[in-house]
Amino acid sequence: MNIAIVDDQREAARRLQELVMRYLRQRHFPEVNVDSFASGEKLLPVWSKYDVVFLDIVMPGPDGLETARALRASSYRGELIFTTVLRESVFEAFSVDAADYLVKPIDPVRLARTMDRLLPPAWNGRRILAEQDGRSRIVDLLGQEYCEVIGRKIYLHQQDGTVSVVRGRLARFAEQAGPDFFRCHRSYLVNLGAVAGYDTECIVLRSGARIPLSRQRGLPFRRALLEYLGGKTNIGSSLD
């Protein structure tokens, strides 16, 4: 997920960025990119990459309201949040379908309330905020067969072939995912509930997909799988 802060006052932008990042850490969101822009003019060429935009209303050049109108005219469907010291602009702000209006100096509790309303929990044991087709989506973690890391992105694969993306490190993601997932390879995390069988080199999933099983993780994987199954089933080590 990407968030933009547009404010010509550097200190105000820095303070808001700190508050937003603190909120995201407290809510255990996956890695989120927060960028600052000194004007609406600098944001407009790259508007399509941002899911949430904080806009100061009083700025040189296109002000916050003019920038918001330009975004909506460009088919921007993300969330707009205005930040300003001018309470009298509140009604005009909502004419561009703004999600909220925060008065400076911004209260962290008020900001958190706004973000809670706009962004469902990134992690509540089963759901995670991920990107699908360029937009943020709430994804059921247990509906994913396996996760694959490429670069700094983690690709979540569902049985039907749908792929979602989150940013971050696989080791940290594995800790959050809990005991239903196992790190079977340095680049892969498998949902134990999706396993159909395995051999010494790979794991076959119910969809037919095959993912690598590293040699050093073979025994821990078998133990984790049997523990997941409650020790009641002995899955064969050969694949048909």
PDB file of C-alpha atoms in Angstrom:
ATOM      1  CA  MET A   1       0.000   0.000   0.000  1.00  0.00           C
ATOM      2  CA  ASN A   2       1.226   3.520  -0.802  1.00  0.00           C
ATOM      3  CA  ILE A   3       0.322   6.715   1.049  1.00  0.00           C
ATOM      4  CA  ALA A   4       1.065  10.279  -0.098  1.00  0.00           C
ATOM      5  CA  ILE A   5       1.323  13.372   2.107  1.00  0.00           C
ATOM      6  CA  VAL A   6       1.050  16.684   0.262  1.00  0.00           C
ATOM      7  CA  ASP A   7       2.018  19.746   2.295  1.00  0.00           C
ATOM      8  CA  ASP A   8       4.237  22.702   1.419  1.00  0.00           C
ATOM      9  CA  GLN A   9       5.316  23.031   5.068  1.00  0.00           C
ATOM     10  CA  ARG A  10       8.156  20.578   5.547  1.00  0.00           C
ATOM     11  CA  GLU A  11       7.814  20.293   9.316  1.00  0.00           C
ATOM     12  CA  ALA A  12       4.059  19.669   9.111  1.00  0.00           C
ATOM     13  CA  ALA A  13       4.621  16.958   6.484  1.00  0.00           C
ATOM     14  CA  ARG A  14       7.331  15.333   8.605  1.00  0.00           C
ATOM     15  CA  ARG A  15       5.125  15.342  11.700  1.00  0.00           C
ATOM     16  CA  LEU A  16       2.194  13.799   9.830  1.00  0.00           C
ATOM     17  CA  GLN A  17       4.448  11.141   8.323  1.00  0.00           C
ATOM     18  CA  GLU A  18       5.648  10.215  11.820  1.00  0.00           C
ATOM     19  CA  LEU A  19       2.064   9.914  13.070  1.00  0.00           C
ATOM     20  CA  VAL A  20       1.015   7.779  10.110  1.00  0.00           C
ATOM     21  CA  MET A  21       4.025   5.465  10.445  1.00  0.00           C
ATOM     22  CA  ARG A  22       3.425   5.115  14.188  1.00  0.00           C
ATOM     23  CA  TYR A  23      -0.192   4.171  13.509  1.00  0.00           C
ATOM     24  CA  LEU A  24       0.827   1.562  10.917  1.00  0.00           C
ATOM     25  CA  ARG A  25       3.367   0.000  13.273  1.00  0.00           C
ATOM     26  CA  GLN A  26       0.865  -0.160  16.129  1.00  0.00           C
ATOM     27  CA  ARG A  27      -1.680  -1.872  13.856  1.00  0.00           C
ATOM     28  CA  HIS A  28       0.962  -4.301  12.524  1.00  0.00           C
ATOM     29  CA  PHE A  29       0.436  -3.425   8.880  1.00  0.00           C
ATOM     30  CA  PRO A  30       2.715  -5.040   6.314  1.00  0.00           C
ATOM     31  CA  GLU A  31       5.338  -2.689   4.919  1.00  0.00           C
ATOM     32  CA  VAL A  32       3.701   0.522   3.683  1.00  0.00           C
ATOM     33  CA  ASN A  33       5.374   3.221   1.611  1.00  0.00           C
ATOM     34  CA  VAL A  34       4.691   6.810   2.779  1.00  0.00           C
ATOM     35  CA  ASP A  35       5.916   9.608   0.478  1.00  0.00           C
ATOM     36  CA  SER A  36       5.814  13.382   0.970  1.00  0.00           C
ATOM     37  CA  PHE A  37       5.245  15.999  -1.723  1.00  0.00           C
ATOM     38  CA  ALA A  38       5.744  19.750  -1.348  1.00  0.00           C
ATOM     39  CA  SER A  39       2.899  20.560  -3.759  1.00  0.00           C
ATOM     40  CA  GLY A  40      -0.068  19.094  -5.560  1.00  0.00           C
ATOM     41  CA  GLU A  41       1.744  19.778  -8.820  1.00  0.00           C
ATOM     42  CA  LYS A  42       4.443  17.260  -7.865  1.00  0.00           C
ATOM     43  CA  LEU A  43       1.891  14.620  -6.856  1.00  0.00           C
ATOM     44  CA  LEU A  44      -0.304  14.750  -9.961  1.00  0.00           C
ATOM     45  CA  PRO A  45       2.108  13.022 -12.408  1.00  0.00           C
ATOM     46  CA  VAL A  46       2.327   9.958 -10.111  1.00  0.00           C
ATOM     47  CA  TRP A  47      -1.139   9.932  -8.481  1.00  0.00           C
ATOM     48  CA  SER A  48      -2.084   6.436  -9.676  1.00  0.00           C
ATOM     49  CA  LYS A  49       0.327   4.625  -7.319  1.00  0.00           C
ATOM     50  CA  TYR A  50      -1.252   5.965  -4.099  1.00  0.00           C
ATOM     51  CA  ASP A  51      -4.133   4.411  -2.169  1.00  0.00           C
ATOM     52  CA  VAL A  52      -4.471   7.217   0.386  1.00  0.00           C
ATOM     53  CA  VAL A  53      -3.615  10.912  -0.107  1.00  0.00           C
ATOM     54  CA  PHE A  54      -3.367  13.497   2.685  1.00  0.00           C
ATOM     55  CA  LEU A  55      -3.825  16.997   1.253  1.00  0.00           C
ATOM     56  CA  ASP A  56      -3.097  20.316   2.911  1.00  0.00           C
ATOM     57  CA  ILE A  57      -5.702  22.791   1.685  1.00  0.00           C
ATOM     58  CA  VAL A  58      -3.662  25.997   1.711  1.00  0.00           C
ATOM     59  CA  MET A  59      -0.702  25.597  -0.646  1.00  0.00           C
ATOM     60  CA  PRO A  60       0.893  27.642  -3.451  1.00  0.00           C
ATOM     61  CA  GLY A  61       0.113  26.590  -7.005  1.00  0.00           C
ATOM     62  CA  PRO A  62      -2.830  24.199  -7.107  1.00  0.00           C
ATOM     63  CA  ASP A  63      -4.086  24.155  -3.527  1.00  0.00           C
ATOM     64  CA  GLY A  64      -5.443  21.049  -1.839  1.00  0.00           C
ATOM     65  CA  LEU A  65      -8.971  21.411  -3.173  1.00  0.00           C
ATOM     66  CA  GLU A  66      -7.765  22.064  -6.725  1.00  0.00           C
ATOM     67  CA  THR A  67      -5.428  19.081  -6.483  1.00  0.00           C
ATOM     68  CA  ALA A  68      -8.305  16.918  -5.225  1.00  0.00           C
ATOM     69  CA  ARG A  69     -10.526  17.985  -8.136  1.00  0.00           C
ATOM     70  CA  ALA A  70      -7.714  17.151 -10.571  1.00  0.00           C
ATOM     71  CA  LEU A  71      -7.305  13.720  -8.964  1.00  0.00           C
ATOM     72  CA  ARG A  72     -11.008  12.937  -9.203  1.00  0.00           C
ATOM     73  CA  ALA A  73     -11.069  14.198 -12.801  1.00  0.00           C
ATOM     74  CA  SER A  74      -8.272  11.722 -13.512  1.00  0.00           C
ATOM     75  CA  SER A  75     -10.459   8.883 -12.158  1.00  0.00           C
ATOM     76  CA  TYR A  76      -8.626   8.610  -8.831  1.00  0.00           C
ATOM     77  CA  ARG A  77     -10.748   6.386  -6.555  1.00  0.00           C
ATOM     78  CA  GLY A  78      -8.482   6.268  -3.514  1.00  0.00           C
ATOM     79  CA  GLU A  79      -9.056   7.945  -0.162  1.00  0.00           C
ATOM     80  CA  LEU A  80      -8.585  11.709   0.219  1.00  0.00           C
ATOM     81  CA  ILE A  81      -7.988  13.206   3.665  1.00  0.00           C
ATOM     82  CA  PHE A  82      -7.631  16.968   4.052  1.00  0.00           C
ATOM     83  CA  THR A  83      -5.355  18.527   6.656  1.00  0.00           C
ATOM     84  CA  THR A  84      -5.551  22.246   7.411  1.00  0.00           C
ATOM     85  CA  VAL A  85      -5.988  24.951  10.009  1.00  0.00           C
ATOM     86  CA  LEU A  86      -9.042  26.311   8.160  1.00  0.00           C
ATOM     87  CA  ARG A  87     -12.194  24.766   9.586  1.00  0.00           C
ATOM     88  CA  GLU A  88     -14.378  26.845   7.271  1.00  0.00           C
ATOM     89  CA  SER A  89     -13.294  24.780   4.244  1.00  0.00           C
ATOM     90  CA  VAL A  90     -14.841  21.576   5.542  1.00  0.00           C
ATOM     91  CA  PHE A  91     -17.988  21.612   3.387  1.00  0.00           C
ATOM     92  CA  GLU A  92     -16.098  22.342   0.187  1.00  0.00           C
ATOM     93  CA  ALA A  93     -13.713  19.520   1.020  1.00  0.00           C
ATOM     94  CA  PHE A  94     -16.490  16.943   1.012  1.00  0.00           C
ATOM     95  CA  SER A  95     -17.604  18.073  -2.454  1.00  0.00           C
ATOM     96  CA  VAL A  96     -14.723  15.986  -3.841  1.00  0.00           C
ATOM     97  CA  ASP A  97     -15.752  12.918  -1.836  1.00  0.00           C
ATOM     98  CA  ALA A  98     -13.106  13.386   0.851  1.00  0.00           C
ATOM     99  CA  ALA A  99     -12.975  10.672   3.484  1.00  0.00           C
ATOM    100  CA  ASP A 100     -12.219  13.070   6.319  1.00  0.00           C
ATOM    101  CA  TYR A 101     -10.967  16.494   7.363  1.00  0.00           C
ATOM    102  CA  LEU A 102      -8.244  16.778  10.024  1.00  0.00           C
ATOM    103  CA  VAL A 103      -7.525  20.089  11.716  1.00  0.00           C
ATOM    104  CA  LYS A 104      -3.913  20.996  12.475  1.00  0.00           C
ATOM    105  CA  PRO A 105      -2.160  20.339  14.765  1.00  0.00           C
ATOM    106  CA  ILE A 106      -3.320  16.818  14.066  1.00  0.00           C
ATOM    107  CA  ASP A 107      -4.403  14.796  17.063  1.00  0.00           C
ATOM    108  CA  PRO A 108      -2.959  11.237  16.935  1.00  0.00           C
ATOM    109  CA  VAL A 109      -6.167   9.785  18.398  1.00  0.00           C
ATOM    110  CA  ARG A 110      -8.283  11.547  15.774  1.00  0.00           C
ATOM    111  CA  LEU A 111      -5.935  10.356  13.019  1.00  0.00           C
ATOM    112  CA  ALA A 112      -6.107   6.766  14.291  1.00  0.00           C
ATOM    113  CA  ARG A 113      -9.899   6.897  14.339  1.00  0.00           C
ATOM    114  CA  THR A 114      -9.930   8.040  10.720  1.00  0.00           C
ATOM    115  CA  MET A 115      -7.452   5.393   9.600  1.00  0.00           C
ATOM    116  CA  ASP A 116      -9.308   2.640  11.477  1.00  0.00           C
ATOM    117  CA  ARG A 117     -12.450   3.559   9.570  1.00  0.00           C
ATOM    118  CA  LEU A 118     -10.751   3.644   6.169  1.00  0.00           C
ATOM    119  CA  LEU A 119      -8.366   0.709   6.478  1.00  0.00           C
ATOM    120  CA  PRO A 120      -9.626  -2.644   7.771  1.00  0.00           C
ATOM    121  CA  PRO A 121      -7.192  -4.407  10.113  1.00  0.00           C
ATOM    122  CA  ALA A 122      -4.095  -5.401   8.170  1.00  0.00           C
ATOM    123  CA  TRP A 123      -3.650  -8.405  10.387  1.00  0.00           C
ATOM    124  CA  ASN A 124      -6.204 -10.008  12.679  1.00  0.00           C
ATOM    125  CA  GLY A 125      -5.085 -13.620  12.498  1.00  0.00           C
ATOM    126  CA  ARG A 126      -6.819 -14.470   9.196  1.00  0.00           C
ATOM    127  CA  ARG A 127      -6.863 -11.356   7.039  1.00  0.00           C
ATOM    128  CA  ILE A 128      -4.109  -9.248   5.585  1.00  0.00           C
ATOM    129  CA  LEU A 129      -4.046  -6.099   3.494  1.00  0.00           C
ATOM    130  CA  ALA A 130      -2.420  -6.916   0.141  1.00  0.00           C
ATOM    131  CA  GLU A 131      -2.295  -5.608  -3.417  1.00  0.00           C
ATOM    132  CA  GLN A 132      -4.298  -7.221  -6.197  1.00  0.00           C
ATOM    133  CA  ASP A 133      -4.272  -5.793  -9.713  1.00  0.00           C
ATOM    134  CA  GLY A 134      -2.791  -2.542  -8.460  1.00  0.00           C
ATOM    135  CA  ARG A 135      -5.371  -1.973  -5.721  1.00  0.00           C
ATOM    136  CA  SER A 136      -5.460  -2.775  -2.018  1.00  0.00           C
ATOM    137  CA  ARG A 137      -7.575  -5.782  -1.067  1.00  0.00           C
ATOM    138  CA  ILE A 138      -8.325  -7.641   2.145  1.00  0.00           C
ATOM    139  CA  VAL A 139      -7.072 -11.208   1.656  1.00  0.00           C
ATOM    140  CA  ASP A 140      -7.897 -14.256   3.771  1.00  0.00           C
ATOM    141  CA  LEU A 141      -4.495 -15.612   4.732  1.00  0.00           C
ATOM    142  CA  LEU A 142      -5.694 -19.176   5.274  1.00  0.00           C
ATOM    143  CA  GLY A 143      -7.050 -19.138   1.723  1.00  0.00           C
ATOM    144  CA  GLN A 144      -3.489 -18.915   0.371  1.00  0.00           C
ATOM    145  CA  GLU A 145      -1.708 -22.121  -0.660  1.00  0.00           C
ATOM    146  CA  TYR A 146       1.785 -20.750  -0.482  1.00  0.00           C
ATOM    147  CA  CYS A 147       3.829 -17.556  -0.365  1.00  0.00           C
ATOM    148  CA  GLU A 148       6.872 -16.842  -2.507  1.00  0.00           C
ATOM    149  CA  VAL A 149       9.347 -14.009  -2.021  1.00  0.00           C
ATOM    150  CA  ILE A 150      10.919 -12.303  -5.025  1.00  0.00           C
ATOM    151  CA  GLY A 151      13.062  -9.285  -4.264  1.00  0.00           C
ATOM    152  CA  ARG A 152      11.287  -7.302  -1.545  1.00  0.00           C
ATOM    153  CA  LYS A 153       7.823  -8.523  -2.504  1.00  0.00           C
ATOM    154  CA  ILE A 154       5.935 -11.531  -1.142  1.00  0.00           C
ATOM    155  CA  TYR A 155       3.530 -13.145  -3.606  1.00  0.00           C
ATOM    156  CA  LEU A 156       0.516 -14.902  -2.057  1.00  0.00           C
ATOM    157  CA  HIS A 157      -0.866 -17.721  -4.234  1.00  0.00           C
ATOM    158  CA  GLN A 158      -4.453 -18.963  -3.915  1.00  0.00           C
ATOM    159  CA  GLN A 159      -5.650 -22.334  -5.194  1.00  0.00           C
ATOM    160  CA  ASP A 160      -7.637 -20.665  -7.996  1.00  0.00           C
ATOM    161  CA  GLY A 161      -4.506 -18.968  -9.315  1.00  0.00           C
ATOM    162  CA  THR A 162      -5.201 -15.517  -7.851  1.00  0.00           C
ATOM    163  CA  VAL A 163      -2.009 -13.773  -6.764  1.00  0.00           C
ATOM    164  CA  SER A 164      -1.751 -10.961  -4.210  1.00  0.00           C
ATOM    165  CA  VAL A 165       1.338  -9.026  -3.174  1.00  0.00           C
ATOM    166  CA  VAL A 166       2.649  -7.610   0.087  1.00  0.00           C
ATOM    167  CA  ARG A 167       5.983  -5.948   0.740  1.00  0.00           C
ATOM    168  CA  GLY A 168       8.353  -7.057   3.441  1.00  0.00           C
ATOM    169  CA  ARG A 169      10.655  -9.818   4.576  1.00  0.00           C
ATOM    170  CA  LEU A 170       9.537 -13.436   4.489  1.00  0.00           C
ATOM    171  CA  ALA A 171      11.002 -14.200   7.926  1.00  0.00           C
ATOM    172  CA  ARG A 172       8.875 -11.540   9.586  1.00  0.00           C
ATOM    173  CA  PHE A 173       5.845 -12.542   7.546  1.00  0.00           C
ATOM    174  CA  ALA A 174       6.302 -16.159   8.632  1.00  0.00           C
ATOM    175  CA  GLU A 175       6.269 -15.095  12.283  1.00  0.00           C
ATOM    176  CA  GLN A 176       2.994 -13.249  11.769  1.00  0.00           C
ATOM    177  CA  ALA A 177       1.419 -16.047   9.752  1.00  0.00           C
ATOM    178  CA  GLY A 178       1.429 -18.442  12.687  1.00  0.00           C
ATOM    179  CA  PRO A 179       1.628 -22.254  12.982  1.00  0.00           C
ATOM    180  CA  ASP A 180      -0.552 -23.004   9.934  1.00  0.00           C
ATOM    181  CA  PHE A 181       2.342 -21.919   7.697  1.00  0.00           C
ATOM    182  CA  PHE A 182       5.818 -23.440   7.442  1.00  0.00           C
ATOM    183  CA  ARG A 183       9.031 -22.008   5.962  1.00  0.00           C
ATOM    184  CA  CYS A 184       9.891 -24.911   3.640  1.00  0.00           C
ATOM    185  CA  HIS A 185      12.554 -23.044   1.658  1.00  0.00           C
ATOM    186  CA  ARG A 186      14.379 -19.758   2.011  1.00  0.00           C
ATOM    187  CA  SER A 187      12.004 -18.249  -0.572  1.00  0.00           C
ATOM    188  CA  TYR A 188       8.775 -20.159   0.202  1.00  0.00           C
ATOM    189  CA  LEU A 189       6.181 -20.420   2.939  1.00  0.00           C
ATOM    190  CA  VAL A 190       3.574 -23.195   2.622  1.00  0.00           C
ATOM    191  CA  ASN A 191       0.082 -23.455   4.093  1.00  0.00           C
ATOM    192  CA  LEU A 192       0.121 -26.858   5.809  1.00  0.00           C
ATOM    193  CA  GLY A 193      -3.599 -27.193   5.184  1.00  0.00           C
ATOM    194  CA  ALA A 194      -2.986 -27.122   1.426  1.00  0.00           C
ATOM    195  CA  VAL A 195      -0.417 -29.943   1.363  1.00  0.00           C
ATOM    196  CA  ALA A 196      -1.341 -33.067  -0.627  1.00  0.00           C
ATOM    197  CA  GLY A 197       2.019 -34.834  -0.385  1.00  0.00           C
ATOM    198  CA  TYR A 198       5.785 -34.401  -0.548  1.00  0.00           C
ATOM    199  CA  ASP A 199       9.104 -36.025  -1.330  1.00  0.00           C
ATOM    200  CA  THR A 200      12.666 -35.126  -0.432  1.00  0.00           C
ATOM    201  CA  GLU A 201      12.813 -32.195  -2.858  1.00  0.00           C
ATOM    202  CA  CYS A 202       9.338 -30.697  -3.219  1.00  0.00           C
ATOM    203  CA  ILE A 203       5.858 -30.330  -1.783  1.00  0.00           C
ATOM    204  CA  VAL A 204       2.790 -30.930  -3.924  1.00  0.00           C
ATOM    205  CA  LEU A 205      -0.309 -28.899  -3.116  1.00  0.00           C
ATOM    206  CA  ARG A 206      -3.981 -29.683  -3.614  1.00  0.00           C
ATOM    207  CA  SER A 207      -4.082 -27.448  -6.682  1.00  0.00           C
ATOM    208  CA  GLY A 208      -1.283 -29.500  -8.240  1.00  0.00           C
ATOM    209  CA  ALA A 209       1.304 -26.788  -7.745  1.00  0.00           C
ATOM    210  CA  ARG A 210       4.752 -27.920  -6.631  1.00  0.00           C
ATOM    211  CA  ILE A 211       7.077 -25.850  -4.475  1.00  0.00           C
ATOM    212  CA  PRO A 212      10.632 -26.640  -3.329  1.00  0.00           C
ATOM    213  CA  LEU A 213      11.435 -28.269   0.004  1.00  0.00           C
ATOM    214  CA  SER A 214      15.004 -27.623   1.099  1.00  0.00           C
ATOM    215  CA  ARG A 215      16.995 -30.592   2.400  1.00  0.00           C
ATOM    216  CA  GLN A 216      17.701 -29.046   5.789  1.00  0.00           C
ATOM    217  CA  ARG A 217      14.011 -28.246   6.308  1.00  0.00           C
ATOM    218  CA  GLY A 218      12.730 -31.703   5.358  1.00  0.00           C
ATOM    219  CA  LEU A 219      12.542 -33.222   8.839  1.00  0.00           C
ATOM    220  CA  PRO A 220      11.167 -30.084  10.544  1.00  0.00           C
ATOM    221  CA  PHE A 221       8.546 -29.892   7.780  1.00  0.00           C
ATOM    222  CA  ARG A 222       7.395 -33.478   8.359  1.00  0.00           C
ATOM    223  CA  ARG A 223       7.156 -32.859  12.093  1.00  0.00           C
ATOM    224  CA  ALA A 224       5.204 -29.629  11.571  1.00  0.00           C
ATOM    225  CA  LEU A 225       2.842 -31.354   9.148  1.00  0.00           C
ATOM    226  CA  LEU A 226       2.138 -34.244  11.520  1.00  0.00           C
ATOM    227  CA  GLU A 227       1.605 -31.814  14.385  1.00  0.00           C
ATOM    228  CA  TYR A 228      -0.787 -29.803  12.191  1.00  0.00           C
ATOM    229  CA  LEU A 229      -2.713 -32.987  11.403  1.00  0.00           C
ATOM    230  CA  GLY A 230      -2.836 -33.905  15.078  1.00  0.00           C
ATOM    231  CA  GLY A 231      -0.663 -36.971  14.591  1.00  0.00           C
ATOM    232  CA  LYS A 232      -3.671 -38.905  13.313  1.00  0.00           C
ATOM    233  CA  THR A 233      -2.644 -39.209   9.689  1.00  0.00           C
ATOM    234  CA  ASN A 234       0.590 -40.420   8.197  1.00  0.00           C
ATOM    235  CA  ILE A 235       1.041 -38.777   4.834  1.00  0.00           C
ATOM    236  CA  GLY A 236       3.240 -40.839   2.563  1.00  0.00           C
ATOM    237  CA  SER A 237       6.552 -39.414   1.496  1.00  0.00           C
ATOM    238  CA  SER A 238       6.073 -40.277  -2.180  1.00  0.00           C
ATOM    239  CA  LEU A 239       4.208 -38.310  -4.817  1.00  0.00           C
ATOM    240  CA  ASP A 240       2.077 -39.970  -7.434  1.00  0.00           C
TER     241      ASP A 240
END
